[in-house]
Amino acid sequence: MNETIVIVDDEREIADLVEVYLKNEGYQVCKFYDGVSALSSVEASEPDLAILDVMLPDMDGFTLCQRIRENHLFPIIMLTARVEDMDKITGLTLGADDYVTKPFNPLELLARIKTQLRRYTRYNPGAPLREISEYDIRGLFISKDSHRCTLNRKEISLTPLEFDILWYLCAHQGAVVPSEELFEAVWGEKYLDSNNTVMAHIARLREKLHEPARRPKYIKTVWGVGYTIE
């Protein structure tokens, strides 16, 4: 194992603790205590995953996440001491793949890191949802082989998580996919009531597809049930 993970947290004790757990698992670690230094490192040498604290001395983690997402698709996990749903939704909407609330169990964080890395590197069509490697739905094209998505022949930049969500919906075209099913299929975790993760990622996908909020062309909401692509 030689994946490189960036840790950005100005609480040195937490950063050091996470570093110990990651190195014990064989990961390479780059540790930063401010956003500017971390961003410079990411631009110079792309890591496999980043862990960003929301509260940083020079820029907040949300801004750092947004800046990273301008050019990079590797998984991002947010660390936050806040418990408000809106803060979590903000991070997910800006491109984060997951969040962990402080204080946290390092073993739980490690499990989430492994889950994100598995998803990020799972770019082979060996086990598709159906025996189909691509879909073309009214100008929306998505390919499992090339891991590309285009809309009216224009490239759409998706994170691995966003790609998995869109692929799952396309593979179940015409059916309503409940939020619980979508979450458990894509995240591989048990769905909990009041989980806003799916909603936040759907909103992000719609934004990238230039979907009008009230009358989306592709990803439609069936209130109280889930989502569908017709």
mmCIF file of C-alpha atoms in Angstrom:
data_model
loop_
_atom_site.group_PDB
_atom_site.id
_atom_site.type_symbol
_atom_site.label_atom_id
_atom_site.label_comp_id
_atom_site.label_asym_id
_atom_site.label_seq_id
_atom_site.Cartn_x
_atom_site.Cartn_y
_atom_site.Cartn_z
ATOM 1 C CA MET A 1 0.000 0.000 0.000
ATOM 2 C CA ASN A 2 1.526 3.339 -1.008
ATOM 3 C CA GLU A 3 -1.429 5.710 -1.265
ATOM 4 C CA THR A 4 -0.686 9.254 -0.169
ATOM 5 C CA ILE A 5 -3.107 10.996 2.184
ATOM 6 C CA VAL A 6 -3.095 14.695 2.997
ATOM 7 C CA ILE A 7 -4.120 15.785 6.489
ATOM 8 C CA VAL A 8 -5.014 19.461 7.003
ATOM 9 C CA ASP A 9 -5.755 20.366 10.624
ATOM 10 C CA ASP A 10 -4.364 23.143 12.797
ATOM 11 C CA GLU A 11 -4.953 21.041 15.931
ATOM 12 C CA ARG A 12 -1.569 19.363 15.906
ATOM 13 C CA GLU A 13 -2.528 16.668 18.405
ATOM 14 C CA ILE A 14 -5.357 15.481 16.154
ATOM 15 C CA ALA A 15 -3.208 15.659 13.020
ATOM 16 C CA ASP A 16 -0.444 13.689 14.746
ATOM 17 C CA LEU A 17 -2.893 11.060 16.001
ATOM 18 C CA VAL A 18 -4.424 10.528 12.569
ATOM 19 C CA GLU A 19 -0.944 10.360 11.055
ATOM 20 C CA VAL A 20 0.044 7.541 13.432
ATOM 21 C CA TYR A 21 -3.004 5.452 12.537
ATOM 22 C CA LEU A 22 -2.507 6.010 8.810
ATOM 23 C CA LYS A 23 1.200 5.163 8.853
ATOM 24 C CA ASN A 24 0.464 2.013 10.842
ATOM 25 C CA GLU A 25 -1.761 0.971 7.917
ATOM 26 C CA GLY A 26 1.007 1.626 5.409
ATOM 27 C CA TYR A 27 -0.197 4.951 3.992
ATOM 28 C CA GLN A 28 2.126 7.817 3.133
ATOM 29 C CA VAL A 29 1.093 10.991 4.942
ATOM 30 C CA CYS A 30 1.527 14.691 4.136
ATOM 31 C CA LYS A 31 0.520 16.853 7.089
ATOM 32 C CA PHE A 32 -0.342 20.558 7.032
ATOM 33 C CA TYR A 33 -1.647 23.021 9.592
ATOM 34 C CA ASP A 34 -3.016 25.642 7.191
ATOM 35 C CA GLY A 35 -4.939 25.680 3.934
ATOM 36 C CA VAL A 36 -2.497 27.603 1.732
ATOM 37 C CA SER A 37 0.371 25.168 2.299
ATOM 38 C CA ALA A 38 -1.924 22.203 1.718
ATOM 39 C CA LEU A 39 -3.287 23.653 -1.526
ATOM 40 C CA SER A 40 0.218 24.305 -2.841
ATOM 41 C CA SER A 41 1.193 20.712 -2.086
ATOM 42 C CA VAL A 42 -1.910 19.311 -3.781
ATOM 43 C CA GLU A 43 -1.230 21.331 -6.920
ATOM 44 C CA ALA A 44 2.395 20.163 -6.999
ATOM 45 C CA SER A 45 1.742 16.484 -6.330
ATOM 46 C CA GLU A 46 -1.774 15.056 -6.335
ATOM 47 C CA PRO A 47 -2.548 12.794 -3.348
ATOM 48 C CA ASP A 48 -5.000 9.886 -3.264
ATOM 49 C CA LEU A 49 -7.229 11.394 -0.546
ATOM 50 C CA ALA A 50 -7.439 14.510 1.630
ATOM 51 C CA ILE A 51 -8.757 15.002 5.152
ATOM 52 C CA LEU A 52 -9.718 18.637 5.737
ATOM 53 C CA ASP A 53 -10.623 20.305 8.996
ATOM 54 C CA VAL A 54 -13.375 22.905 8.634
ATOM 55 C CA MET A 55 -11.738 25.413 10.994
ATOM 56 C CA LEU A 56 -8.339 26.517 9.683
ATOM 57 C CA PRO A 57 -6.342 29.688 10.494
ATOM 58 C CA ASP A 58 -6.113 31.108 6.962
ATOM 59 C CA MET A 59 -9.099 29.743 5.030
ATOM 60 C CA ASP A 60 -11.972 27.536 6.133
ATOM 61 C CA GLY A 61 -12.112 23.922 5.049
ATOM 62 C CA PHE A 62 -15.137 24.586 2.840
ATOM 63 C CA THR A 63 -13.155 27.093 0.773
ATOM 64 C CA LEU A 64 -10.176 24.743 0.605
ATOM 65 C CA CYS A 65 -12.447 21.912 -0.551
ATOM 66 C CA GLN A 66 -13.937 24.129 -3.240
ATOM 67 C CA ARG A 67 -10.492 25.221 -4.449
ATOM 68 C CA ILE A 68 -9.287 21.618 -4.644
ATOM 69 C CA ARG A 69 -12.394 20.558 -6.558
ATOM 70 C CA GLU A 70 -11.617 23.081 -9.307
ATOM 71 C CA ASN A 71 -8.901 20.761 -10.628
ATOM 72 C CA HIS A 72 -8.974 17.466 -8.709
ATOM 73 C CA LEU A 73 -11.335 14.532 -8.208
ATOM 74 C CA PHE A 74 -9.662 12.506 -5.429
ATOM 75 C CA PRO A 75 -11.825 11.819 -2.334
ATOM 76 C CA ILE A 76 -12.165 14.478 0.364
ATOM 77 C CA ILE A 77 -13.273 13.815 3.933
ATOM 78 C CA MET A 78 -14.220 16.804 6.079
ATOM 79 C CA LEU A 79 -13.514 16.960 9.809
ATOM 80 C CA THR A 80 -15.904 19.238 11.661
ATOM 81 C CA ALA A 81 -16.632 20.093 15.274
ATOM 82 C CA ARG A 82 -20.007 21.428 14.161
ATOM 83 C CA VAL A 83 -23.108 19.282 14.349
ATOM 84 C CA GLU A 84 -25.544 21.373 12.310
ATOM 85 C CA ASP A 85 -26.919 19.572 9.247
ATOM 86 C CA MET A 86 -26.412 22.705 7.146
ATOM 87 C CA ASP A 87 -22.649 22.627 7.717
ATOM 88 C CA LYS A 88 -22.534 19.015 6.599
ATOM 89 C CA ILE A 89 -24.679 19.749 3.545
ATOM 90 C CA THR A 90 -22.432 22.702 2.674
ATOM 91 C CA GLY A 91 -19.347 20.499 2.655
ATOM 92 C CA LEU A 92 -20.987 17.797 0.568
ATOM 93 C CA THR A 93 -22.410 20.311 -1.877
ATOM 94 C CA LEU A 94 -18.979 21.865 -2.397
ATOM 95 C CA GLY A 95 -17.551 18.495 -3.367
ATOM 96 C CA ALA A 96 -16.648 16.628 -0.176
ATOM 97 C CA ASP A 97 -17.297 12.890 -0.279
ATOM 98 C CA ASP A 98 -17.812 12.306 3.440
ATOM 99 C CA TYR A 99 -17.610 14.014 6.815
ATOM 100 C CA VAL A 100 -16.620 12.989 10.326
ATOM 101 C CA THR A 101 -17.685 14.937 13.393
ATOM 102 C CA LYS A 102 -15.179 15.691 16.157
ATOM 103 C CA PRO A 103 -14.494 14.063 18.523
ATOM 104 C CA PHE A 104 -14.173 10.910 16.464
ATOM 105 C CA ASN A 105 -12.903 7.362 16.787
ATOM 106 C CA PRO A 106 -9.709 7.070 14.700
ATOM 107 C CA LEU A 107 -10.726 3.552 13.675
ATOM 108 C CA GLU A 108 -13.996 4.901 12.250
ATOM 109 C CA LEU A 109 -12.085 7.534 10.285
ATOM 110 C CA LEU A 110 -9.734 4.841 9.020
ATOM 111 C CA ALA A 111 -12.680 2.725 7.858
ATOM 112 C CA ARG A 112 -14.166 5.692 5.991
ATOM 113 C CA ILE A 113 -10.816 6.402 4.346
ATOM 114 C CA LYS A 114 -10.570 2.819 3.109
ATOM 115 C CA THR A 115 -14.128 2.967 1.778
ATOM 116 C CA GLN A 116 -13.418 6.148 -0.184
ATOM 117 C CA LEU A 117 -10.152 4.810 -1.592
ATOM 118 C CA ARG A 118 -11.837 1.579 -2.717
ATOM 119 C CA ARG A 119 -14.504 3.595 -4.512
ATOM 120 C CA TYR A 120 -11.944 5.922 -6.075
ATOM 121 C CA THR A 121 -9.853 3.106 -7.528
ATOM 122 C CA ARG A 122 -12.791 0.956 -8.638
ATOM 123 C CA TYR A 123 -12.704 2.082 -12.266
ATOM 124 C CA ASN A 124 -13.069 -1.317 -13.938
ATOM 125 C CA PRO A 125 -16.235 -2.603 -15.620
ATOM 126 C CA GLY A 126 -15.804 -6.102 -14.239
ATOM 127 C CA ALA A 127 -18.964 -6.034 -12.150
ATOM 128 C CA PRO A 128 -21.403 -3.498 -13.567
ATOM 129 C CA LEU A 129 -24.927 -3.190 -12.299
ATOM 130 C CA ARG A 130 -26.052 -4.625 -15.628
ATOM 131 C CA GLU A 131 -24.220 -6.111 -18.603
ATOM 132 C CA ILE A 132 -23.926 -2.602 -20.041
ATOM 133 C CA SER A 133 -20.865 -0.392 -20.042
ATOM 134 C CA GLU A 134 -22.459 2.898 -21.086
ATOM 135 C CA TYR A 135 -25.730 4.814 -21.245
ATOM 136 C CA ASP A 136 -26.899 7.619 -23.506
ATOM 137 C CA ILE A 137 -30.066 9.252 -22.180
ATOM 138 C CA ARG A 138 -31.211 12.235 -24.252
ATOM 139 C CA GLY A 139 -27.723 13.653 -24.621
ATOM 140 C CA LEU A 140 -26.479 12.549 -21.199
ATOM 141 C CA PHE A 141 -23.696 10.034 -21.863
ATOM 142 C CA ILE A 142 -21.938 8.035 -19.146
ATOM 143 C CA SER A 143 -19.333 5.317 -19.702
ATOM 144 C CA LYS A 144 -18.195 2.780 -17.122
ATOM 145 C CA ASP A 145 -15.181 1.797 -19.254
ATOM 146 C CA SER A 146 -13.674 5.268 -19.584
ATOM 147 C CA HIS A 147 -15.274 6.664 -16.420
ATOM 148 C CA ARG A 148 -16.394 9.668 -18.467
ATOM 149 C CA CYS A 149 -19.601 11.648 -18.491
ATOM 150 C CA THR A 150 -20.686 14.149 -21.130
ATOM 151 C CA LEU A 151 -23.782 16.283 -21.585
ATOM 152 C CA ASN A 152 -24.536 17.188 -25.186
ATOM 153 C CA ARG A 153 -20.919 16.196 -25.971
ATOM 154 C CA LYS A 154 -19.481 18.550 -23.337
ATOM 155 C CA GLU A 155 -17.365 16.933 -20.644
ATOM 156 C CA ILE A 156 -18.856 16.884 -17.127
ATOM 157 C CA SER A 157 -16.280 16.592 -14.355
ATOM 158 C CA LEU A 158 -17.610 14.217 -11.690
ATOM 159 C CA THR A 159 -16.026 12.974 -8.507
ATOM 160 C CA PRO A 160 -15.957 9.158 -8.146
ATOM 161 C CA LEU A 161 -18.881 9.365 -5.731
ATOM 162 C CA GLU A 162 -20.930 11.538 -8.074
ATOM 163 C CA PHE A 163 -20.164 9.170 -10.930
ATOM 164 C CA ASP A 164 -21.365 6.177 -8.883
ATOM 165 C CA ILE A 165 -24.627 7.939 -8.002
ATOM 166 C CA LEU A 166 -25.350 8.913 -11.591
ATOM 167 C CA TRP A 167 -24.380 5.472 -12.892
ATOM 168 C CA TYR A 168 -26.694 3.755 -10.413
ATOM 169 C CA LEU A 169 -29.614 5.973 -11.405
ATOM 170 C CA CYS A 170 -28.941 5.437 -15.121
ATOM 171 C CA ALA A 171 -28.678 1.684 -14.596
ATOM 172 C CA HIS A 172 -32.139 1.799 -13.029
ATOM 173 C CA GLN A 173 -33.596 4.149 -15.619
ATOM 174 C CA GLY A 174 -37.376 4.392 -15.382
ATOM 175 C CA ALA A 175 -37.491 3.075 -11.808
ATOM 176 C CA VAL A 176 -37.734 5.187 -8.673
ATOM 177 C CA VAL A 177 -34.663 4.547 -6.529
ATOM 178 C CA PRO A 178 -35.367 5.159 -2.822
ATOM 179 C CA SER A 179 -32.866 7.355 -1.009
ATOM 180 C CA GLU A 180 -32.103 4.467 1.345
ATOM 181 C CA GLU A 181 -31.269 2.116 -1.540
ATOM 182 C CA LEU A 182 -29.128 4.715 -3.295
ATOM 183 C CA PHE A 183 -27.160 5.488 -0.144
ATOM 184 C CA GLU A 184 -26.550 1.861 0.787
ATOM 185 C CA ALA A 185 -25.610 0.893 -2.792
ATOM 186 C CA VAL A 186 -23.171 3.775 -3.317
ATOM 187 C CA TRP A 187 -21.805 4.407 0.174
ATOM 188 C CA GLY A 188 -21.952 0.785 1.306
ATOM 189 C CA GLU A 189 -23.231 1.811 4.726
ATOM 190 C CA LYS A 190 -26.505 1.527 6.609
ATOM 191 C CA TYR A 191 -28.883 4.382 5.870
ATOM 192 C CA LEU A 192 -30.014 6.379 8.896
ATOM 193 C CA ASP A 193 -33.143 8.513 9.172
ATOM 194 C CA SER A 194 -32.649 12.240 8.548
ATOM 195 C CA ASN A 195 -29.532 11.504 6.475
ATOM 196 C CA ASN A 196 -29.090 14.463 4.111
ATOM 197 C CA THR A 197 -26.037 13.056 2.316
ATOM 198 C CA VAL A 198 -27.950 11.798 -0.722
ATOM 199 C CA MET A 199 -29.888 15.049 -1.081
ATOM 200 C CA ALA A 200 -26.698 17.115 -0.984
ATOM 201 C CA HIS A 201 -24.982 15.026 -3.643
ATOM 202 C CA ILE A 202 -28.051 15.035 -5.894
ATOM 203 C CA ALA A 203 -28.082 18.836 -5.633
ATOM 204 C CA ARG A 204 -24.418 18.924 -6.628
ATOM 205 C CA LEU A 205 -25.059 16.610 -9.587
ATOM 206 C CA ARG A 206 -27.972 18.725 -10.783
ATOM 207 C CA GLU A 207 -25.782 21.803 -10.614
ATOM 208 C CA LYS A 208 -23.140 20.153 -12.804
ATOM 209 C CA LEU A 209 -25.824 19.015 -15.261
ATOM 210 C CA HIS A 210 -27.236 22.569 -15.336
ATOM 211 C CA GLU A 211 -30.593 21.259 -14.146
ATOM 212 C CA PRO A 212 -33.306 23.818 -13.253
ATOM 213 C CA ALA A 213 -34.309 23.326 -9.631
ATOM 214 C CA ARG A 214 -38.058 23.201 -10.273
ATOM 215 C CA ARG A 215 -38.183 21.257 -13.532
ATOM 216 C CA PRO A 216 -35.101 19.042 -13.864
ATOM 217 C CA LYS A 217 -34.699 17.260 -17.182
ATOM 218 C CA TYR A 218 -32.750 14.263 -15.919
ATOM 219 C CA ILE A 219 -32.690 13.572 -12.170
ATOM 220 C CA LYS A 220 -36.245 13.921 -10.885
ATOM 221 C CA THR A 221 -37.422 13.778 -7.299
ATOM 222 C CA VAL A 222 -40.361 11.586 -6.345
ATOM 223 C CA TRP A 223 -41.252 13.219 -3.038
ATOM 224 C CA GLY A 224 -41.270 10.867 -0.097
ATOM 225 C CA VAL A 225 -39.761 8.043 -2.168
ATOM 226 C CA GLY A 226 -36.498 8.837 -3.930
ATOM 227 C CA TYR A 227 -35.037 9.757 -7.325
ATOM 228 C CA THR A 228 -35.443 8.629 -10.916
ATOM 229 C CA ILE A 229 -34.043 9.165 -14.386
ATOM 230 C CA GLU A 230 -36.809 8.548 -16.904
#
